[in-house]
Short mmCIF file of C-alpha atoms in Angstrom, two decimals:
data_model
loop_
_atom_site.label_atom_id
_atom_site.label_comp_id
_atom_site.label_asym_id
_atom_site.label_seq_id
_atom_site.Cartn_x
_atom_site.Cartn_y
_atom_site.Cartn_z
CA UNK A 1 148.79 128.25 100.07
CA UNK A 2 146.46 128.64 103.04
CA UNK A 3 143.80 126.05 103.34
CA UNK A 4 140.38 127.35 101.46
CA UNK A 5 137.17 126.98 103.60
CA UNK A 6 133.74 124.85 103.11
CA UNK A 7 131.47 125.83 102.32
CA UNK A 8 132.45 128.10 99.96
CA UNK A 9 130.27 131.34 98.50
CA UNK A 10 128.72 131.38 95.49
CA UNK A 11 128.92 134.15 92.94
CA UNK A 12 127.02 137.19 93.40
CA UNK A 13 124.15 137.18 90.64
CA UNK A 14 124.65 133.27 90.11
CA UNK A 15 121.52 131.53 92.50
CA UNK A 16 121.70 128.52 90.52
CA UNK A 17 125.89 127.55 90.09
CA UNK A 18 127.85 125.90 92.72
CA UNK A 19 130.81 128.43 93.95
CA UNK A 20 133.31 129.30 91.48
CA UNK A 21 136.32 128.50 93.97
CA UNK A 22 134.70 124.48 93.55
CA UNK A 23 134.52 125.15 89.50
CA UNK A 24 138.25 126.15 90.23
CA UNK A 25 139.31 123.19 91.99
CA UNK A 26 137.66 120.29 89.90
CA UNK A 27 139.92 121.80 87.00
CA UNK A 28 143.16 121.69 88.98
CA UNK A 29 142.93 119.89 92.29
CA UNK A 30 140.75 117.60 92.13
CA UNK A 31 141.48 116.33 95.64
CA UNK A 32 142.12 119.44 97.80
CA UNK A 33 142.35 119.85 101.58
CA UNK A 34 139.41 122.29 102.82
CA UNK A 35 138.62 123.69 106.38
CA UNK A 36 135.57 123.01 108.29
CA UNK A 37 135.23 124.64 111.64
CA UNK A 38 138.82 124.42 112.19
CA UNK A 39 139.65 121.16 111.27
CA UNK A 40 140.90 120.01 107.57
CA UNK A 41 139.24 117.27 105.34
CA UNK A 42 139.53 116.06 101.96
CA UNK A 43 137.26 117.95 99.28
CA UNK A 44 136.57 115.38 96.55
CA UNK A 45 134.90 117.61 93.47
CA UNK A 46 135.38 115.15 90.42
CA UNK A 47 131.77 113.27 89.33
CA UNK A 48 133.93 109.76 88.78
CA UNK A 49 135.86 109.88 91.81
CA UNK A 50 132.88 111.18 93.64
CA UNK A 51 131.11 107.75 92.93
CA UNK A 52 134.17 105.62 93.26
CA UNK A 53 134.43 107.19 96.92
CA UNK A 54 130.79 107.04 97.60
CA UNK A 55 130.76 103.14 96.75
CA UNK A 56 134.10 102.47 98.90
CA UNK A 57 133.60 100.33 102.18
CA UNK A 58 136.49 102.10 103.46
CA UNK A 59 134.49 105.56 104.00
CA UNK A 60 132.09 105.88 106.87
CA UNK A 61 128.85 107.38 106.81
CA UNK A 62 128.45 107.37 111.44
CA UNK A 63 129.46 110.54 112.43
CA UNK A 64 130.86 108.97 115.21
CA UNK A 65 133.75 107.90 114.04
CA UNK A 66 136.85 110.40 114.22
CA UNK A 67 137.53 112.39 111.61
CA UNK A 68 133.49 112.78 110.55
CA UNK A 69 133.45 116.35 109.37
CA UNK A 70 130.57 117.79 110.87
CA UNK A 71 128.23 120.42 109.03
CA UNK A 72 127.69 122.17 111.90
CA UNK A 73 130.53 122.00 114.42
CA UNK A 74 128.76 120.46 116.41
CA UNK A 75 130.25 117.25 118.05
CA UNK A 76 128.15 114.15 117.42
CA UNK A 77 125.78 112.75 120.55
CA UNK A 78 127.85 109.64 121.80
CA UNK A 79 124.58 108.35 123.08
CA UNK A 80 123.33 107.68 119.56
CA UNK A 81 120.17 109.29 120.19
CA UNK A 82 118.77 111.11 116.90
CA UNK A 83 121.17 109.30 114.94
CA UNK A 84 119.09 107.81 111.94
CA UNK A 85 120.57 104.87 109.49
CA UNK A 86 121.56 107.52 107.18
CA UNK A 87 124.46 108.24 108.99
CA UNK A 88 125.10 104.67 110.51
CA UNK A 89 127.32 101.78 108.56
CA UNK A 90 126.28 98.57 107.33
CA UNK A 91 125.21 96.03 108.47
CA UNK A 92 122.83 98.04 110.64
CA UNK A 93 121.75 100.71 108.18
CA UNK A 94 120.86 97.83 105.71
CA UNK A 95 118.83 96.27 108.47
CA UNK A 96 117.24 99.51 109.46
CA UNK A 97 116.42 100.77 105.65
CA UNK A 98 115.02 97.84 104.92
CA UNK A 99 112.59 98.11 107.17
CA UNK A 100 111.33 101.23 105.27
CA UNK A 101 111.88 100.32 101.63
CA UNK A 102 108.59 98.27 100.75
CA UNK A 103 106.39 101.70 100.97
CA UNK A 104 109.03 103.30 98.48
CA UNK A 105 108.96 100.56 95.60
CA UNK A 106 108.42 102.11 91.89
CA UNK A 107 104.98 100.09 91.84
CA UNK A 108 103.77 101.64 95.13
CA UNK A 109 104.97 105.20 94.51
CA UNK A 110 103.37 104.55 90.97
CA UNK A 111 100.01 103.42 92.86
CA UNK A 112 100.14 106.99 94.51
CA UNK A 113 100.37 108.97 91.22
CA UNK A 114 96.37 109.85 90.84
CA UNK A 115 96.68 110.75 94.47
CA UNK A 116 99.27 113.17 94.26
CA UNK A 117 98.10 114.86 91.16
CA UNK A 118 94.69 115.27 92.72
CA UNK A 119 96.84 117.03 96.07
CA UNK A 120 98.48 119.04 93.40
CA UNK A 121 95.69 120.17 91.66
CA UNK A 122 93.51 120.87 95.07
CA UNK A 123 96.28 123.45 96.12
CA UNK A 124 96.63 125.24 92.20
CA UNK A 125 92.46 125.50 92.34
CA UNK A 126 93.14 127.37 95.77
CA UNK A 127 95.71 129.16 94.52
CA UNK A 128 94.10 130.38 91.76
CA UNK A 129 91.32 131.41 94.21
CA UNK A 130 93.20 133.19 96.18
CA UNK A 131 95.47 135.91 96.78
CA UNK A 132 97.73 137.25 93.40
CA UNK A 133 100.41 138.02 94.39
CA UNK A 134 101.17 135.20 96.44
CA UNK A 135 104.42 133.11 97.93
CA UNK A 136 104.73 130.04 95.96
CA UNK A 137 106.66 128.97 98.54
CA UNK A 138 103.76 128.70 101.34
CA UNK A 139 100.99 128.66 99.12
CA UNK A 140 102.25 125.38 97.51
CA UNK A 141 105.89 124.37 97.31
CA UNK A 142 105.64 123.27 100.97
CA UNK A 143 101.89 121.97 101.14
CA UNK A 144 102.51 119.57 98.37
CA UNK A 145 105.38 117.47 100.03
CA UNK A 146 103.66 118.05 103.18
CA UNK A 147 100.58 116.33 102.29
CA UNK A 148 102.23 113.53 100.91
CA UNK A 149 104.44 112.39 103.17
CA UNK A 150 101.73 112.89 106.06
CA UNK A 151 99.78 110.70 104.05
CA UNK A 152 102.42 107.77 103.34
CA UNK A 153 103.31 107.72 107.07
CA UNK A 154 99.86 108.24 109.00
CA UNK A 155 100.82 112.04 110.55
CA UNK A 156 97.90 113.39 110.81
CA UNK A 157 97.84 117.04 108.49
CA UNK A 158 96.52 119.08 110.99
CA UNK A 159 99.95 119.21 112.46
CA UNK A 160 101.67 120.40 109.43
CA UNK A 161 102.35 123.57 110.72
CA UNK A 162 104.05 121.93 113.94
CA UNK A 163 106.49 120.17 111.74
CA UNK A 164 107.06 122.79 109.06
CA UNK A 165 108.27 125.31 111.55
CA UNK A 166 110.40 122.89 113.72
CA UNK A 167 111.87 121.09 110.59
CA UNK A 168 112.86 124.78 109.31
CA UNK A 169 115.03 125.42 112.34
CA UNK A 170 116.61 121.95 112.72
CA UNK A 171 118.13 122.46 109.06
CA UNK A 172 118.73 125.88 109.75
CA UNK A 173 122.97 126.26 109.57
CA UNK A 174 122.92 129.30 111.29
CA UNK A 175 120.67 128.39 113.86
CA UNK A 176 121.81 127.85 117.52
CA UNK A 177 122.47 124.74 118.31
CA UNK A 178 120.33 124.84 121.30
CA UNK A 179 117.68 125.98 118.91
CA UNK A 180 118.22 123.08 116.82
CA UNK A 181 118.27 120.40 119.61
CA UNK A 182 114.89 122.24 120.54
CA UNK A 183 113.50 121.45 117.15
CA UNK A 184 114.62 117.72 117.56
CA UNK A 185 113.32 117.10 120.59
CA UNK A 186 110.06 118.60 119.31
CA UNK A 187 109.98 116.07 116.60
CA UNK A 188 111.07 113.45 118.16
CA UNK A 189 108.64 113.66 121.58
CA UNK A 190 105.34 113.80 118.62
CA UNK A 191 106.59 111.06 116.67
CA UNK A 192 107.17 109.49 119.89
CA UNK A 193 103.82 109.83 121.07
CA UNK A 194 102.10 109.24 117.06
CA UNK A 195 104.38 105.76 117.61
CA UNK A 196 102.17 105.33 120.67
CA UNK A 197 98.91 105.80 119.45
CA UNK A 198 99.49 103.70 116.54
CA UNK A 199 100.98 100.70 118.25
CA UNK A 200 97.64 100.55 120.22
CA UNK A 201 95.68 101.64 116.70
CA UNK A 202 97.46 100.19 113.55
CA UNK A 203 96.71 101.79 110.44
CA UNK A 204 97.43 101.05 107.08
CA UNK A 205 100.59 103.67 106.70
CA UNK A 206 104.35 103.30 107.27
CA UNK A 207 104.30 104.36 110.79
CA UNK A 208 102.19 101.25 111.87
CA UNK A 209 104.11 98.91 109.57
CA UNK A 210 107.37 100.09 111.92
CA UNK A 211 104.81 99.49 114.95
CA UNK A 212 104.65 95.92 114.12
CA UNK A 213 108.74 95.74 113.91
CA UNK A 214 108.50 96.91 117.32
CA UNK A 215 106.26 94.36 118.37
CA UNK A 216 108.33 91.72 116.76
CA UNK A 217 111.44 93.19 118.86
CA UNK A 218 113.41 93.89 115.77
CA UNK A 219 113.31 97.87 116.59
CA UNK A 220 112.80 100.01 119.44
CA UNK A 221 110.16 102.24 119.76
CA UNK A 222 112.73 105.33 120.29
CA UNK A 223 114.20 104.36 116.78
CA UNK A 224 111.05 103.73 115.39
CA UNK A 225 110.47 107.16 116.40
CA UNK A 226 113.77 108.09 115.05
CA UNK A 227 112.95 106.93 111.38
CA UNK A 228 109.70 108.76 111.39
CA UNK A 229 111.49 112.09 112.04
CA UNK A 230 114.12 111.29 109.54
CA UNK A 231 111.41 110.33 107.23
CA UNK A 232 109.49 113.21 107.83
CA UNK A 233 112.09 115.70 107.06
CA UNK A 234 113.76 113.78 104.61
CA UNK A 235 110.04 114.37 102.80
CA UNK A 236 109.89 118.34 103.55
CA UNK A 237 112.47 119.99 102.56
CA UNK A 238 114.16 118.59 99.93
CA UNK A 239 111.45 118.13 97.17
CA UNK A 240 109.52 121.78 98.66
CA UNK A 241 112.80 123.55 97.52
CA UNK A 242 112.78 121.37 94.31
CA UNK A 243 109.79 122.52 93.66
CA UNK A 244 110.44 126.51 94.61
CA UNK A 245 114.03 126.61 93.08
CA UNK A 246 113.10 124.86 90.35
CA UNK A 247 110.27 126.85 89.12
CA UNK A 248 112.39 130.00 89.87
CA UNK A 249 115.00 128.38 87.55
CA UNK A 250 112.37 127.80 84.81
CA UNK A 251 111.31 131.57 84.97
CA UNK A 252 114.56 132.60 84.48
CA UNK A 253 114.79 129.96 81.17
CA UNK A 254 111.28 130.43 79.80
CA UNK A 255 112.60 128.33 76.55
CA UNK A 256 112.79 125.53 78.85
CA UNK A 257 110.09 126.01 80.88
CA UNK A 258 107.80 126.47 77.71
CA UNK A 259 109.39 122.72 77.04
CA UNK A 260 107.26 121.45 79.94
CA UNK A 261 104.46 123.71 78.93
CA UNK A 262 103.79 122.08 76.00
CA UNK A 263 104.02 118.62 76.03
CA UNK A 264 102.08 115.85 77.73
CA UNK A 265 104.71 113.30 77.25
CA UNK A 266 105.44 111.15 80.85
CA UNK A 267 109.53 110.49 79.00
CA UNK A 268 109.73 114.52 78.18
CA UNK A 269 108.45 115.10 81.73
CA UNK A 270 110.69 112.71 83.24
CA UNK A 271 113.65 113.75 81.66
CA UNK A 272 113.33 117.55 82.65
CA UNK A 273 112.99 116.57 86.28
CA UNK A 274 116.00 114.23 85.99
CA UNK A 275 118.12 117.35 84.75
CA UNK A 276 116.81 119.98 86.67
CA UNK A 277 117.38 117.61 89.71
CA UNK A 278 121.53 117.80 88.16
CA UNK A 279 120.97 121.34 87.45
CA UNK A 280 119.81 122.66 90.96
CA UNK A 281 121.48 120.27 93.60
CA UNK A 282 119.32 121.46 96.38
CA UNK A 283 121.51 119.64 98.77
CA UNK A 284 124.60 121.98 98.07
CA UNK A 285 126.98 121.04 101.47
CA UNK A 286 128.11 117.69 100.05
CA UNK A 287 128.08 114.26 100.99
CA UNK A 288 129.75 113.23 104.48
CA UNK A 289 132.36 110.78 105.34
CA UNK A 290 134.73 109.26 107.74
CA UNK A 291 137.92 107.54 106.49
CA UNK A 292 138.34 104.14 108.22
CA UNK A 293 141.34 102.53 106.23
CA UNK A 294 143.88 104.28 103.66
CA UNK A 295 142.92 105.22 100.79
CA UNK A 296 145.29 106.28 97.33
CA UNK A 297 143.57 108.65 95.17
CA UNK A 298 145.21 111.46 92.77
CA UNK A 299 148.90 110.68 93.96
CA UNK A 300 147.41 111.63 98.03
CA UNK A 301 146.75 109.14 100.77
CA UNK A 302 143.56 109.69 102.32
CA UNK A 303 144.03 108.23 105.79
CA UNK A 304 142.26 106.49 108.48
CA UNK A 305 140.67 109.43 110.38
CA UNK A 306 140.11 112.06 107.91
CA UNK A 307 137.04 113.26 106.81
CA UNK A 308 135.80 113.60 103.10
CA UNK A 309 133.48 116.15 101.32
CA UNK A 310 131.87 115.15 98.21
CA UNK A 311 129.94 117.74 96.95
CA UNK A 312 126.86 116.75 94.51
CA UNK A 313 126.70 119.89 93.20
CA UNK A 314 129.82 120.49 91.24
CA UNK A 315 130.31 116.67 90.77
CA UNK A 316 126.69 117.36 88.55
CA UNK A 317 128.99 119.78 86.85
CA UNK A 318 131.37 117.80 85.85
CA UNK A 319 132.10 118.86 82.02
CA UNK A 320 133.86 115.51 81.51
CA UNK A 321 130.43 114.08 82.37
CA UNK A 322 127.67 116.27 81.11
CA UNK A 323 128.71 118.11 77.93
CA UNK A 324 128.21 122.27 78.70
CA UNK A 325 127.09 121.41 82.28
CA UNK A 326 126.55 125.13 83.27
CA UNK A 327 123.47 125.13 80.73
CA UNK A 328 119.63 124.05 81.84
CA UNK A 329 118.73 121.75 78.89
CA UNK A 330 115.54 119.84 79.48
CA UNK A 331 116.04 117.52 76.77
CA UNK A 332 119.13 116.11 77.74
CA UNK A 333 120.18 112.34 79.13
CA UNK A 334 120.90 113.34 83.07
CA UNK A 335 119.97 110.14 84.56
CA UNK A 336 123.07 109.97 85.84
CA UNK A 337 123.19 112.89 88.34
CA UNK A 338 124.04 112.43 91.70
CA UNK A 339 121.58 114.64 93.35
CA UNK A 340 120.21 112.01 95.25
CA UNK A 341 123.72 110.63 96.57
CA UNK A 342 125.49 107.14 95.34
CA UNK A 343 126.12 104.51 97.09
CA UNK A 344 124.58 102.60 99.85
CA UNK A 345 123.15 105.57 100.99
CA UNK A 346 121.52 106.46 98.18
CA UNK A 347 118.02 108.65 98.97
CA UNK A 348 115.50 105.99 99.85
CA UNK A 349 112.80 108.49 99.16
CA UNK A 350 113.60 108.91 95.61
CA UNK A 351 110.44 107.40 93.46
CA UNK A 352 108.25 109.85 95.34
CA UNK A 353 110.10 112.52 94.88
CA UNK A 354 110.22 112.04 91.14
CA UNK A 355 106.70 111.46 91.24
CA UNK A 356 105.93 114.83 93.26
CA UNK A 357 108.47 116.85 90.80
CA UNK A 358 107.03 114.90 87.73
CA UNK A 359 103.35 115.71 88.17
CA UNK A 360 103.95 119.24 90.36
CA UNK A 361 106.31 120.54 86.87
CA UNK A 362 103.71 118.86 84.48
CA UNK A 363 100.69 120.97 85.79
CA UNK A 364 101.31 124.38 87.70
CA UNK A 365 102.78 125.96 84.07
CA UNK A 366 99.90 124.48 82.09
CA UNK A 367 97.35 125.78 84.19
CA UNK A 368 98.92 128.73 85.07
CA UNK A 369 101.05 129.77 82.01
CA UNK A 370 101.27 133.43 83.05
CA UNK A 371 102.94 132.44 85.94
CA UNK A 372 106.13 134.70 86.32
CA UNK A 373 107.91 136.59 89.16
CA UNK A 374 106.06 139.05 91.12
CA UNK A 375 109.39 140.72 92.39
CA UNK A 376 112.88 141.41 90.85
CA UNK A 377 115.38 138.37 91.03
CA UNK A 378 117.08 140.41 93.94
CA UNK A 379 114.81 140.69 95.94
CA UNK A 380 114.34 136.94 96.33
CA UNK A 381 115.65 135.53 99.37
CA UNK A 382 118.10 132.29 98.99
CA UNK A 383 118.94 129.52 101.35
CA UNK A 384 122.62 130.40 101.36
CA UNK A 385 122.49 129.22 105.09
CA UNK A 386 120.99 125.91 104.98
CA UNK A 387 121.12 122.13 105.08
CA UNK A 388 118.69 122.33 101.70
CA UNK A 389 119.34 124.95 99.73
CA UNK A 390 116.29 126.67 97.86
CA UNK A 391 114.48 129.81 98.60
CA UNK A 392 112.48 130.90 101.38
CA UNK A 393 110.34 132.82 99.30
CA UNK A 394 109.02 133.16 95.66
CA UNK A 395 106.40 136.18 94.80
CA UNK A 396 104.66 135.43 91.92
CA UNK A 397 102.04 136.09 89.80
CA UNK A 398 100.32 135.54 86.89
CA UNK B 1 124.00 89.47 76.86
CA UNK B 2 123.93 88.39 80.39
CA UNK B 3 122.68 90.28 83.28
CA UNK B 4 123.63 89.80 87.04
CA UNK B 5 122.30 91.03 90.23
CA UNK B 6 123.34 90.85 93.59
CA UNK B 7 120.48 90.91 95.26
CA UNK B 8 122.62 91.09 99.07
CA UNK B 9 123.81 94.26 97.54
CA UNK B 10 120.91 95.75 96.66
CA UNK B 11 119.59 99.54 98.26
CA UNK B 12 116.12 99.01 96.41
CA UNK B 13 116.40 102.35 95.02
CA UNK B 14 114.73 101.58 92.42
CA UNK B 15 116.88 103.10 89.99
CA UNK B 16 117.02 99.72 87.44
CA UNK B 17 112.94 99.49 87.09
CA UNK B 18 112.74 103.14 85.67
CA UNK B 19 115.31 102.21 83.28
CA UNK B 20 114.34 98.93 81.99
CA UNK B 21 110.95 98.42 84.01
CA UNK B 22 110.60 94.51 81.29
CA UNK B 23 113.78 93.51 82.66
CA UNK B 24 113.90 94.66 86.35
CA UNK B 25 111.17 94.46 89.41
CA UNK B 26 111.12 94.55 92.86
CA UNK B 27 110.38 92.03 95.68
CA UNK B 28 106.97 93.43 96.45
CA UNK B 29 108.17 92.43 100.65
CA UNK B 30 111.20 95.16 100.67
CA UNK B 31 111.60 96.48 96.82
CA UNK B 32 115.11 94.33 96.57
CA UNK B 33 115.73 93.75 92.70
CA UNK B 34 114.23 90.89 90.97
CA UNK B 35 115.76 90.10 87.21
CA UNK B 36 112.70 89.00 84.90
CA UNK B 37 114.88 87.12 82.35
CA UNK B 38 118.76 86.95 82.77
CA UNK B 39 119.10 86.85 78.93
CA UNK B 40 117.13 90.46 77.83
CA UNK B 41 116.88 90.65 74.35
CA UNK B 42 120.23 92.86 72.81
CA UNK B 43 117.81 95.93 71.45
CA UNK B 44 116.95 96.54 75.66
CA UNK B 45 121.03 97.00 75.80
CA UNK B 46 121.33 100.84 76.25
CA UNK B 47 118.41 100.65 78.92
CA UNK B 48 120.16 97.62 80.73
CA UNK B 49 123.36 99.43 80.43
CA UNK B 50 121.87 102.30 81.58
CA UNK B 51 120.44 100.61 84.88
CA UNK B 52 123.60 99.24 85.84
CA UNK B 53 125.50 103.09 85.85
CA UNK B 54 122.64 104.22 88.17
CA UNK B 55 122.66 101.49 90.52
CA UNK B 56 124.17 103.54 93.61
CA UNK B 57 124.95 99.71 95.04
CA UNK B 58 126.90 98.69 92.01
CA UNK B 59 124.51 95.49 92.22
CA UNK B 60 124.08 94.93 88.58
CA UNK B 61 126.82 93.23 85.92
CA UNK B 62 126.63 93.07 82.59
CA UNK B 63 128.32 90.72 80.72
CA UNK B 64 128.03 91.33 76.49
#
């Protein structure tokens, strides 16, 4: 049997299911060898062992270390530079989150909610102003994340446009890598300079309260710098195509999305972003890891110096988990998706982007309930090639 | 029932205070889990439970 590829293709006519070939191998091989720009690694599709793995000390998240399978091809930067703590081991990624966790707390996210839902319904009163048709995509899914996170770390919005466009080609698969490294030295040189300005000007954001750990000498200002990127489009991305994809995936189920329509319950809210966080898995390329001791699993020895996929998306479709996991069901218990990762690395930045997804879903279809697809589903263009997957455009109108 | 956390553990994810925000907080400094009362009352048991599955750091035990 010749060694299948990753990623693999998903199934013509099927936006929102992982690739049959994974649906394939969770039945039979559970642990499979794939191959990643010519080099093999473990492909770990299973929800349980995905978390056992995920939780191991023995698997290493620094892409340094042999065997990291990259998602690019590109070989890591020996240097470190533009390595953030999400792909660095304890103890220094505990040191480094930690430094950003305060601003992320439930309570604090939870202090932002009247400010979000006033963002949120600033951009659906322009909307509704403006042009119909319109790309949700621009005309919202983007702006919303983008005005938040600005806000929580101090980058000023006027430069929204800077980051959008560099942060689109630095997740970019198919990009050159040249045009990548462009993008990240973009990023990096502004944040560089924003870290500047704000050690001489604290204000009260995240941004200045990493100024002051550079002033205490626990951080540099190049990995202060670093963080804010990471932070930045950690922020962008992920919950814009939440928000995109997910309303897409709504359309397409207007039972469900009539669910959200109608109530004004926070739990019924909550719940339907918690499953259509399973259902979508926006992050489709799986989770990333370097073997640093042997491992038994499944009868195979994963060795010291492999690399390991675990992909969140079919591990959310685990039927042995979530009962008819191919079906969008708003009312069910997904808490226990792993859309946002397990593990130590587990997204930092997940209270706000509940928050975002909880009031964004609980308000466009109220006060736009005619809102439908302005073009057939064909005709809308998916993220097949990136980091995030989503859309990069929804017509719609209502 | 008796709950455990490991607070060294801890990713301050947050995960534990949606799911049982009266037994779970967060050190206002850096969001590591605080326990409110290490003996929760047994009708918060599915919520408790419930925390300890989604803890991505494995921090919290429960011990019926």
């Amino acid at each position: 049997m010749t060694t299948p590829a990753y990623p693999m293709t998903r199934a013509t006519g099927c936006p929102f299911d992982p690739p049959p070939q994974l649906r394939e191998l969770q039945a039979e091989e559970p642990l499979t060898k794939v191959n990643i720009f010519g080099k093999d690694a473990w492909l770990v599709t299973r929800y349980d062992d995905q978390r056992t793995l995920l939780a191991d000390p023995r698997l290493s998240s620094d892409v340094r270390q042999p065997g990291y399978p990259s998602p690019t091809g590109e070989p890591p930067r020996k240097d470190g530079v533009g390595i953030g703590f999400i792909l660095m081991d304890d103890p220094e990624h505990a040191r480094l989150r930690r430094m950003v966790t305060a601003p992320f707390m439930i309570k604090r996210i939870e202090a932002m909610r009247a400010g979000v839902q006033q963002i949120v319904d600033g951009l659906i009163d322009d909307l509704l102003a403006g042009p119909n048709p319109v790309d949700l995509v621009e005309a919202f899914a983007l702006p919303v994340p983008s005005l938040v996170i600005c806000r929580l770390l101090g980058v000023p919005y006027a430069d929204h446009d800077f980051f959008q466009q560099n942060s689109k080609n630095l997740i970019r698969m198919s990009a050159a890598p040249e045009e990548r490294a462009a993008a990240h030295g973009n990023l990096a040189t502004y944040l560089d300079n924003l870290v500047g300005e704000k050690l001489e000007n604290p204000a009260d954001d995240l941004l200045s309260g990493l100024t002051e750990r550079v002033k205490a000498g626990e951080l540099t200002r190049q990995d202060a710098a670093g963080m804010g990127v990471l932070l930045l489009l950690a922020g962008h991305e992920t919950t814009a195509n939440m928000i995109a994809l997910g309303t897409l995936a709504l359309l397409e189920h207007p039972d469900q999305l009539a669910v959200l329509r109608e109530t004004d319950d926070p739990k019924v809210v909550a719940g339907a972003v918690e499953e259509l966080l399973r259902y979508l898995n926006i992050t489709h390329n799986g989770r990333r890891r370097a073997v640093l001791e042997d491992i038994e699993l499944h009868g195979h020895v994963l060795k010291a110096g492999d690399g390991v996929i675990l992909p969140n998306d079919i591990g959310n479709r685990d039927p042995s988990v979530f009962a008819d996991p191919d079906a969008l069901d708003l009312s069910r218990d997904a808490r226990r998706h792993v859309a946002f990762g397990f593990g130590v690395h587990q997204c930092l930045g997940q209270p706000l982007a509940r928050l975002e997804l909880q009031v964004v879903y609980s308000t466009l279809y109220r006060r736009i309930p005619t809102l439908r697809r302005a073009v057939g589903l064909e005709e809308i263009p998916f993220k097949h090639d990136g980091a995030v997957y989503g859309v990069y455009s929804l017509p719609v109108t209502w | 029932m008796k709950v455990i956390i490991d607070q060294d553990k801890c990713v301050a994810s947050g995960q534990c205070v949606t799911a049982a925000a009266d037994v779970f907080d967060q050190r206002d400094e850096d969001g590591i889990v605080v326990l409110l009362t290490d003996n929760p009352p047994e009708e918060r048991a599915a919520d408790i439970h419930q925390a300890a599955a989604v803890c991505p750091a494995l921090a919290i035990v429960v011990e019926d």
